[in-house]
Coordinates of C-alpha atoms and ligand atoms in Angstrom, one line a residue:
X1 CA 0.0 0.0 0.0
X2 CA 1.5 3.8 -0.9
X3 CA -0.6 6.3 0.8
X4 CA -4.0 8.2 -0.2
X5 CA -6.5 5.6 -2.1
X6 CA -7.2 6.9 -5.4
X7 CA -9.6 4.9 -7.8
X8 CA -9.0 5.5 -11.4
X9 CA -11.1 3.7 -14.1
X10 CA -9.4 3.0 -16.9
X11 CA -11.5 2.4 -20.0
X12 CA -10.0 0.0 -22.1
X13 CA -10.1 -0.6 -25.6
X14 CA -11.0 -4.8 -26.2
X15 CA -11.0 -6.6 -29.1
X16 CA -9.7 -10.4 -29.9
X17 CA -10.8 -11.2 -33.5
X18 CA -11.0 -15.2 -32.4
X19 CA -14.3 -14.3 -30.3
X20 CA -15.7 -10.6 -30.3
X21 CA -17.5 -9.4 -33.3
X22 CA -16.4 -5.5 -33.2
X23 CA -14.3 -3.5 -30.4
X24 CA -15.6 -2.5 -27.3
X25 CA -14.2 -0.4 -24.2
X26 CA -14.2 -2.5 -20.8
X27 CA -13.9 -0.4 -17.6
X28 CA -11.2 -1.5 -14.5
X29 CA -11.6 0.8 -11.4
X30 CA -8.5 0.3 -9.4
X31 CA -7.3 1.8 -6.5
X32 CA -3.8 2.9 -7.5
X33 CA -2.6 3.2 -3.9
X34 CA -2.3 -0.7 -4.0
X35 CA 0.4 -0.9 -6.5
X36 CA 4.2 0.3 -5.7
X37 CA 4.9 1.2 -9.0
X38 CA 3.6 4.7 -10.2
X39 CA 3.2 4.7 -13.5
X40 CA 0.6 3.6 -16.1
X41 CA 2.4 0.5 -16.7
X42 CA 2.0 -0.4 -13.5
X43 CA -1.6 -0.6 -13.1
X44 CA -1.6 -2.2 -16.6
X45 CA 0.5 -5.3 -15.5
X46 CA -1.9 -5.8 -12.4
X47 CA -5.0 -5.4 -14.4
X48 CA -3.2 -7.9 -16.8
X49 CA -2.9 -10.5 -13.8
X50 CA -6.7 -9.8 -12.5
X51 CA -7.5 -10.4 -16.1
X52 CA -5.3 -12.3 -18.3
X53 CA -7.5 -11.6 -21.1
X54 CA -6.1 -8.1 -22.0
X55 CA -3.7 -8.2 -24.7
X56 CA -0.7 -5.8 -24.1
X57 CA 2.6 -5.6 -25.3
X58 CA 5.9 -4.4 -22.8
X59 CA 9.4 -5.4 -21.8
X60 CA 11.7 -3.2 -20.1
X61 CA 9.3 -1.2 -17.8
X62 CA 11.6 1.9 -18.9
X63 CA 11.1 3.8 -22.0
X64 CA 13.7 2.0 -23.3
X65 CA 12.7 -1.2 -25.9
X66 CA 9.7 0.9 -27.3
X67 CA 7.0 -1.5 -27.0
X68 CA 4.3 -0.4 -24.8
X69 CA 3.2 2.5 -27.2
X70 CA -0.7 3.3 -27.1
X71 CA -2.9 6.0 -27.3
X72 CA -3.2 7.4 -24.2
X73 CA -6.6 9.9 -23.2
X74 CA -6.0 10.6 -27.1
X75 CA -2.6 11.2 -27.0
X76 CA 0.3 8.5 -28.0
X77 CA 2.9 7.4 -25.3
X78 CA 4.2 4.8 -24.0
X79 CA 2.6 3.3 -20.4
X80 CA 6.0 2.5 -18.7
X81 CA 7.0 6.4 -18.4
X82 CA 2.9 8.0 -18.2
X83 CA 2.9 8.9 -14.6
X84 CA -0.3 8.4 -12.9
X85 CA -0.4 11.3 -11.3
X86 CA -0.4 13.4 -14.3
X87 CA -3.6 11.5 -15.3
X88 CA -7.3 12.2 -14.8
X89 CA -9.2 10.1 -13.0
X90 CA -10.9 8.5 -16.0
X91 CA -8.2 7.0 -18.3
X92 CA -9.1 5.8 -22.2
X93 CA -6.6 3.2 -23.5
X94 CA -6.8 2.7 -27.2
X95 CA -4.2 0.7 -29.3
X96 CA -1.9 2.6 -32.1
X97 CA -4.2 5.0 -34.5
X98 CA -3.9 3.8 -38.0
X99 CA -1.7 0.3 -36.7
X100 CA -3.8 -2.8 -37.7
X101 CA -4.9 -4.5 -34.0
X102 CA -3.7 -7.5 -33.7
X103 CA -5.2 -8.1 -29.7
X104 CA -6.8 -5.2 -27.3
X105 CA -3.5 -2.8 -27.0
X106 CA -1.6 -4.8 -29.2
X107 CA -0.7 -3.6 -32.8
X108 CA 1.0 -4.8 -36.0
X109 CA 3.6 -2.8 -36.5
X110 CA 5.3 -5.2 -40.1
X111 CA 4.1 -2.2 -42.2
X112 CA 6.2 0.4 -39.7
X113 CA 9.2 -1.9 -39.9
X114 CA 8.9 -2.9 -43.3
X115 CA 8.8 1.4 -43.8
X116 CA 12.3 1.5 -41.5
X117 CA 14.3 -1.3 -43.5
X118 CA 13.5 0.6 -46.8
X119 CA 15.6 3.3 -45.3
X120 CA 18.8 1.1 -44.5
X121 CA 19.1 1.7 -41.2
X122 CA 22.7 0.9 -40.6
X123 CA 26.1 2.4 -41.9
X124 CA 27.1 2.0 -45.4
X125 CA 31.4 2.8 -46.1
X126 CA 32.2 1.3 -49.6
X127 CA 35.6 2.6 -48.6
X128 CA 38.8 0.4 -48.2
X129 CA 38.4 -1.1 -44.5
X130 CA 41.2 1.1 -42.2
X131 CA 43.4 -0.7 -39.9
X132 CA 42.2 -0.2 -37.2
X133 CA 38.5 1.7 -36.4
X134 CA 36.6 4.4 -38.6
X135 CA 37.4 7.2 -37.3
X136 CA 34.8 10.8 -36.8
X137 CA 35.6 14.0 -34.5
X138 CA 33.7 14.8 -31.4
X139 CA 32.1 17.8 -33.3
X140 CA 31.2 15.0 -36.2
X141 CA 29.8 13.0 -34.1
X142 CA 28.0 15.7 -32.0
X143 CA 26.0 15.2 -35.2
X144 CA 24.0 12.7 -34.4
X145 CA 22.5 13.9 -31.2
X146 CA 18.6 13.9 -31.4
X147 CA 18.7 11.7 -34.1
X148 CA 20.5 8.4 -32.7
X149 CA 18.0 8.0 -29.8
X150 CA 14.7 6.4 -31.5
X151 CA 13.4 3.3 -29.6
X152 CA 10.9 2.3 -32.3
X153 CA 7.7 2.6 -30.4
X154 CA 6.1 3.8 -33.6
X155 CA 4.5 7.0 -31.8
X156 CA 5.0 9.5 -33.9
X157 CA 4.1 7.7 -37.1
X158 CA 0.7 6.5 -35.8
X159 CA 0.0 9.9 -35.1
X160 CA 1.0 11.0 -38.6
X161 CA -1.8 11.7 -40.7
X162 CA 0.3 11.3 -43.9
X163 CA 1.2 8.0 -42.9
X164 CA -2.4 7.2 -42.0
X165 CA -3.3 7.3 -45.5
X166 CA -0.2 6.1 -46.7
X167 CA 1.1 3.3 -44.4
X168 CA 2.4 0.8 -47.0
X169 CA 4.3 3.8 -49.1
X170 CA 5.2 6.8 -46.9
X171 CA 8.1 6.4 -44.9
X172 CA 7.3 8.1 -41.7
X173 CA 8.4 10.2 -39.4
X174 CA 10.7 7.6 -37.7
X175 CA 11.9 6.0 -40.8
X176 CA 13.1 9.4 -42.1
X177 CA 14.5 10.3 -38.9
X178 CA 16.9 7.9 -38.7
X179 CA 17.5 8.5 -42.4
X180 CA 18.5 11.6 -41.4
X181 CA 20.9 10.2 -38.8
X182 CA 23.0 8.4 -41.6
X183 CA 23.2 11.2 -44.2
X184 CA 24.9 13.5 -42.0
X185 CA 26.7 10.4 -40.5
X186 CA 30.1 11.0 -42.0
X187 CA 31.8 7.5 -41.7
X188 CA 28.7 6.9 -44.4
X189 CA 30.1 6.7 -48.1
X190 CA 25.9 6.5 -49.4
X191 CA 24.8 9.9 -48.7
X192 CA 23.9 10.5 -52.7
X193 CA 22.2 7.5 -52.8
X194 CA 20.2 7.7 -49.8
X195 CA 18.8 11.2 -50.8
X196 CA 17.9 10.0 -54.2
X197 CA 16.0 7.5 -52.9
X198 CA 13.7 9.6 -50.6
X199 CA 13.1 11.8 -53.5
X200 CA 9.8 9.8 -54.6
X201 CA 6.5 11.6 -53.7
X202 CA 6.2 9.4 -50.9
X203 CA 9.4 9.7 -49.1
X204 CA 10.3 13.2 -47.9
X205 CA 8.0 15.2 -49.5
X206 CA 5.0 13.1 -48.1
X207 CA 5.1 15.0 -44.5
X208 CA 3.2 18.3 -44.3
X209 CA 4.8 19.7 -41.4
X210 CA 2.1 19.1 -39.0
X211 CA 4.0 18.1 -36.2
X212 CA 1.8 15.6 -34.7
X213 CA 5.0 13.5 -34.2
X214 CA 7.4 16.0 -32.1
X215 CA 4.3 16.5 -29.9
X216 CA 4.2 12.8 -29.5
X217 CA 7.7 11.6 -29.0
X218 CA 8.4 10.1 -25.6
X219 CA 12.2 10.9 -26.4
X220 CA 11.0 14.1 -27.1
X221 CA 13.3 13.8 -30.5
X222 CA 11.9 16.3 -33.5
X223 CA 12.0 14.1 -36.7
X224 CA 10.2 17.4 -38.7
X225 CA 13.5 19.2 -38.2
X226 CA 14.9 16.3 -39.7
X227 CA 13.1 15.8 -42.4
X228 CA 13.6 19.4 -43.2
X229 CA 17.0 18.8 -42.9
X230 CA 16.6 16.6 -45.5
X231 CA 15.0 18.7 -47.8
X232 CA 17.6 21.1 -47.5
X233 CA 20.4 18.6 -48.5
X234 CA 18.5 17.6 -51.3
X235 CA 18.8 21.3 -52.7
X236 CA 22.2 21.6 -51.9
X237 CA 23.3 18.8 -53.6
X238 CA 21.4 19.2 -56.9
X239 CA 22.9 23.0 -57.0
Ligands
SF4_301 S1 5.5 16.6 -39.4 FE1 5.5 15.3 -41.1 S2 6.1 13.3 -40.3 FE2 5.5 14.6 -38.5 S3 3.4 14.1 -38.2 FE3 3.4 15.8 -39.5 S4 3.3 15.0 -41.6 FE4 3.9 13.3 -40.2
SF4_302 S1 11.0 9.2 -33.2 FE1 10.3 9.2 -31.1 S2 8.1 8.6 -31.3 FE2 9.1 8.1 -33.2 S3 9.6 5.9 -33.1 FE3 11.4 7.1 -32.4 S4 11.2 7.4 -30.2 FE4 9.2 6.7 -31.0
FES303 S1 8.1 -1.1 -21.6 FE1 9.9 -0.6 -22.8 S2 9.5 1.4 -23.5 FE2 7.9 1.0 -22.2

């Protein structure tokens, strides 16, 4: 027990395609004084042992691995670092907007991977192999800060609206993000390439600057600077 009772209801977004016809919310009061733990996550993993029913996805408990994204009171975040105490009393839980629900919380997130991979998320040197290690500055690699920290919990594109309508062709905001990160990487030999190829009408030029995903991102990273920043290389280059 940790002082004051407080009983929350959290409204909870149900659907297992096996047995229920269409989604429905369930309701859980729960006295949050019972738990230790103070965060969302928390009351989550001891609604999940009062009902082993609801479907929900986590691991580190730490706003680390990314996988306990969901839309919280309309907002996406991830459970394991939503304080409680910053919530209302009345709580909706509602899986990914515009992620295909697998279970309850639970979400496919292929197309959102399949989406990162086209990007080539990992260094690309065609150059002769040193002797020892590739080298970069500390002002080089000063770079990469704000772009190296993604955890892949898919918040910011499932609040994209450009991605909502184009899941299976735009990139979004994650993806181009971490594009971003290995353009202005400078051990990377692919730059010219890798701008080409977000050239299409559904790469870069897909986002309309709305935003929705800086607002969202629990590490609070701003991938419409990035992809801004993309932009601009693009001109550069072609001059
Ligand atoms: S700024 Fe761009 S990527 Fe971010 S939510 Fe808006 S349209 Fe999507
Ligand atoms: S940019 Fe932020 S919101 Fe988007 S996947 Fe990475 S950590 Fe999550
Ligand atoms: S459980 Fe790992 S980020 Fe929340």
């Amino acid at each position: 027990m940790s002082g004051k009772s407080r009983v929350m209801t959290f409204s909870i977004y149900r659907f297992n395609p096996e047995v229920d016809q269409k989604p429905y919310f369930q309701d859980y009061d729960f006295d949050v004084s019972t738990i230790k733990g103070k965060m969302l996550l928390n009351v989550l993993e001891a609604l999940k042992e009062q009902d082993p029913s609801l479907g929900l996805r986590r691991s580190c408990g730490e706003g680390v691995c990314g996988s306990d994204g969901m839309n919280i009171n309309g907002s996406n975040g991830l459970a394991c670092i939503t304080q409680l105490k910053n919530l209302p009393d009345r709580v909706l839980l509602q899986p990914l907007p515009g992620f295909p629900v697998i279970r309850d919380l639970i979400v496919d997130m292929e197309q959102f991977f399949a989406q990162y991979r086209k990007i080539k998320p990992y260094l690309q040197n065609n150059d002769p192999l040193p002797e020892k290690e590739r080298l970069q500055s500390p002002e080089d690699r000063a770079k990469l800060d704000g772009l190296y920290e993604c955890i892949l919990c898919a918040c910011c594109s499932s609040a994209c609206p450009s991605y909502w309508w184009n899941p299976d062709k735009f990139v979004g905001p994650a993806g181009l993000l971490t594009s971003y990160r290995f353009i202005v990487e400078t051990r990377d030999t692919e730059t010219t390439e890798r701008l080409e190829e977000l050239k299409d009408p559904y790469s870069a030029f897909r986002c309309r600057s709305i935003m929705n995903c800086v607002q969202v991102c629990p590490k609070g990273l701003n991938p419409t600077k990035a992809i801004q920043k993309i932009r601009t290389t693009m001109l550069k280059e072609s001059r």
